[in-house]
Coordinates of C-alpha atoms in Angstrom, one line a residue:
X1 CA 0.0 0.0 0.0
X2 CA 1.3 3.4 -0.9
X3 CA 2.1 5.8 1.9
X4 CA 0.1 9.0 2.2
X5 CA 1.4 12.1 0.7
X6 CA 2.0 15.2 2.9
X7 CA -1.1 16.7 1.5
X8 CA -3.3 13.7 2.3
X9 CA -1.8 13.6 5.8
X10 CA -2.6 17.3 6.3
X11 CA -6.2 16.7 5.2
X12 CA -6.6 13.8 7.7
X13 CA -5.2 16.0 10.4
X14 CA -7.6 18.8 9.6
X15 CA -10.6 16.5 9.5
X16 CA -9.6 15.0 12.9
X17 CA -9.1 18.4 14.3
X18 CA -12.5 19.6 13.2
X19 CA -14.1 16.4 14.5
X20 CA -12.5 16.6 17.9
X21 CA -13.1 20.4 18.4
X22 CA -16.7 20.1 17.3
X23 CA -17.5 17.4 19.8
X24 CA -15.7 19.3 22.5
X25 CA -17.7 22.4 21.8
X26 CA -21.0 20.5 21.6
X27 CA -20.3 18.8 25.0
X28 CA -19.4 22.1 26.6
X29 CA -22.1 24.4 25.2
X30 CA -24.7 22.2 23.7
X31 CA -25.2 21.1 20.1
X32 CA -27.9 23.7 19.4
X33 CA -25.7 26.5 20.7
X34 CA -22.7 25.9 18.5
X35 CA -22.5 27.1 14.9
X36 CA -20.2 25.9 12.1
X37 CA -18.7 29.3 12.2
X38 CA -17.7 28.9 15.8
X39 CA -16.2 25.5 15.1
X40 CA -14.1 26.8 12.2
X41 CA -12.9 29.9 14.1
X42 CA -11.8 27.6 17.0
X43 CA -9.9 25.5 14.4
X44 CA -8.6 28.5 12.5
X45 CA -10.0 27.2 9.1
X46 CA -12.6 28.5 6.7
X47 CA -16.2 27.4 6.6
X48 CA -15.5 26.0 3.2
X49 CA -12.9 23.7 4.7
X50 CA -15.5 22.4 7.2
X51 CA -18.0 21.6 4.5
X52 CA -15.3 19.8 2.6
X53 CA -15.3 17.1 5.3
X54 CA -18.8 17.4 6.8
X55 CA -22.0 18.3 5.1
X56 CA -23.4 19.7 8.4
X57 CA -22.6 19.8 12.0
X58 CA -24.9 16.9 12.6
X59 CA -22.7 14.8 10.3
X60 CA -19.8 15.4 12.8
X61 CA -21.8 13.4 15.4
X62 CA -22.9 10.8 12.8
X63 CA -19.3 10.2 11.7
X64 CA -18.1 9.6 15.3
X65 CA -21.0 7.4 16.1
X66 CA -20.5 5.2 13.1
X67 CA -17.6 3.7 15.0
X68 CA -20.2 1.7 16.9
X69 CA -21.0 -0.3 13.8
X70 CA -17.7 -2.1 13.7
X71 CA -18.1 -2.9 17.4
X72 CA -21.6 -4.4 16.8
X73 CA -20.3 -6.6 14.0
X74 CA -17.6 -7.9 16.3
X75 CA -20.2 -8.6 19.1
X76 CA -22.4 -10.5 16.6
X77 CA -19.6 -12.8 15.6
X78 CA -19.0 -13.8 19.3
X79 CA -22.7 -14.5 20.2
X80 CA -23.4 -18.3 20.4
X81 CA -25.7 -19.1 17.4
X82 CA -27.3 -21.9 19.5
X83 CA -28.8 -19.4 22.0
X84 CA -32.5 -18.6 21.9
X85 CA -33.3 -15.3 20.1
X86 CA -34.2 -13.6 23.4
X87 CA -30.8 -14.5 24.9
X88 CA -29.0 -13.2 21.8
X89 CA -30.8 -9.9 22.2
X90 CA -29.9 -9.7 25.9
X91 CA -26.3 -10.5 25.1
X92 CA -26.2 -7.9 22.4
X93 CA -27.7 -5.2 24.6
X94 CA -25.4 -6.0 27.5
X95 CA -22.3 -5.6 25.3
X96 CA -23.8 -2.4 23.8
X97 CA -24.5 -0.9 27.3
X98 CA -21.0 -1.8 28.5
X99 CA -19.5 0.0 25.4
X100 CA -21.6 3.1 25.9
X101 CA -20.7 3.2 29.5
X102 CA -17.0 2.5 29.3
X103 CA -16.0 3.8 25.8
X104 CA -18.5 6.3 24.4
X105 CA -19.5 8.0 27.7
X106 CA -22.3 10.2 28.8
X107 CA -21.0 13.4 27.2
X108 CA -21.2 12.2 23.7
X109 CA -24.4 10.4 24.2
X110 CA -26.0 13.5 25.6
X111 CA -24.9 15.4 22.5
X112 CA -26.4 12.7 20.3
X113 CA -29.7 12.8 22.1
X114 CA -29.8 16.6 22.1
X115 CA -29.1 16.7 18.4
X116 CA -32.0 14.3 17.8
X117 CA -34.4 16.8 19.4
X118 CA -33.4 19.9 17.4
X119 CA -34.8 21.1 14.2
X120 CA -31.3 21.2 12.7
X121 CA -31.5 17.5 11.9
X122 CA -33.7 17.2 8.9
X123 CA -32.9 13.6 7.8
X124 CA -33.8 10.4 9.6
X125 CA -31.8 10.6 12.8
X126 CA -29.1 8.0 13.4
X127 CA -30.8 6.9 16.6
X128 CA -33.8 5.5 14.6
X129 CA -32.2 4.8 11.2
X130 CA -33.0 1.3 10.0
X131 CA -29.5 1.2 8.4
X132 CA -27.8 1.0 11.8
X133 CA -25.9 -2.2 12.2
X134 CA -27.4 -3.0 15.6
X135 CA -31.0 -2.8 14.2
X136 CA -30.1 -5.1 11.4
X137 CA -28.7 -7.6 13.9
X138 CA -31.7 -7.3 16.2
X139 CA -34.1 -7.8 13.3
X140 CA -32.3 -11.0 12.4
X141 CA -32.7 -12.3 16.0
X142 CA -36.4 -11.2 16.1
X143 CA -37.1 -13.1 12.9
X144 CA -35.5 -16.1 14.4
X145 CA -37.6 -15.9 17.5
X146 CA -40.8 -15.7 15.5
X147 CA -39.8 -18.5 13.1
X148 CA -38.8 -20.8 16.0
X149 CA -42.0 -20.1 18.0
X150 CA -40.3 -18.3 20.8
X151 CA -42.1 -15.0 20.2
X152 CA -45.9 -14.7 19.9
X153 CA -47.2 -15.2 16.4
X154 CA -49.9 -12.6 16.8
X155 CA -47.4 -9.8 17.0
X156 CA -46.2 -8.1 13.8
X157 CA -42.5 -8.2 13.2
X158 CA -42.4 -4.4 12.8
X159 CA -44.2 -4.1 16.2
X160 CA -41.7 -6.3 18.0
X161 CA -38.8 -4.5 16.3
X162 CA -40.1 -1.0 17.3
X163 CA -40.7 -2.1 20.9
X164 CA -37.3 -3.6 21.4
X165 CA -35.6 -0.5 19.8
X166 CA -37.6 1.8 22.1
X167 CA -36.5 -0.3 25.1
X168 CA -32.9 0.5 24.3
X169 CA -33.4 4.2 23.8
X170 CA -35.6 4.5 26.9
X171 CA -32.9 3.0 29.1
X172 CA -30.1 5.1 27.6
X173 CA -32.2 8.2 28.1
X174 CA -32.8 7.3 31.8
X175 CA -29.1 6.7 32.2
X176 CA -28.4 10.2 30.8
X177 CA -30.7 12.0 33.3
X178 CA -29.7 10.0 36.3
X179 CA -26.6 10.3 38.4
X180 CA -23.9 7.6 38.7
X181 CA -26.1 5.3 40.8
X182 CA -27.9 4.3 37.6
X183 CA -26.2 1.1 36.3
X184 CA -27.0 1.1 32.6
X185 CA -26.1 -2.6 32.1
X186 CA -28.1 -3.8 35.1
X187 CA -31.2 -1.6 34.3
X188 CA -31.1 -2.5 30.6
X189 CA -31.1 -6.2 31.5
X190 CA -34.0 -5.9 33.9
X191 CA -36.2 -3.9 31.6
X192 CA -35.4 -5.9 28.5
X193 CA -36.1 -9.2 30.3
X194 CA -39.6 -8.1 31.3
X195 CA -40.3 -6.7 27.8
X196 CA -39.1 -9.9 26.1
X197 CA -41.1 -12.1 28.4
X198 CA -44.2 -10.3 27.4
X199 CA -43.6 -11.1 23.8
X200 CA -42.9 -14.8 24.3
X201 CA -45.3 -17.6 23.7
X202 CA -47.0 -18.7 26.9
X203 CA -47.2 -22.2 25.7
X204 CA -45.8 -24.3 22.9
X205 CA -47.9 -26.7 20.8

C-alpha cells in the first residue's frame, strides 16, 4: 500500500481536528448553541474547509457514532448461534451498554440525544435509522424468534422491532438523566427481560 502524501496527511489531520473540536464544543455548550462558524474559528480554518469534510454539524456526530457499527459486527460474531433469540438480544444489549458506559461515555451520548431533538437535523436521525448495524442484527434475531416459535405469532415483526428498539433508547435516556447510581447494564437487562417475556409464547404446541 502506498504511503500517504504530505497533502493527504494534512487533510486527515484537519478532518480529525474539526471532529474533535466540534465534539468538545458540543459537549461544553450544547449542540444547538454551537454554529459551524464557531467551530471553524476555533480550528482556524474556513467554513468551506469544514464543509469539505462534513455536510453539516450533525454529520460530525454521525461520523463519530459510526464507529459503533464495527463494534456491533464484532459482538455479533461472538454470540453463540445456538442461543434462543431472546438470549441473543440480551447479550447484544449487554455488550452495547458496556460499550456506551466505558467507551462512548455520557457526554457524547447527551450530545447525540440533544441533536436528535433539534430542528437542525432534517434527515432520519441516526438513533432510529434502519440502516444501523445494531438494528439489522436485532431484526435477524427477532425473525429467528418468530420463526422458532419463541415470540408470539400474533405480533407483527415491525411491532416487535419497534418495541425492542424503544426499550434500548428509553434505558439510555434514563441513564443520561440519572446520576452515577444508575447502572445502565443492570437496568437494561432488567427492563429488557420483562419486555421480552411479554412477547414470548406462553405455551408451545
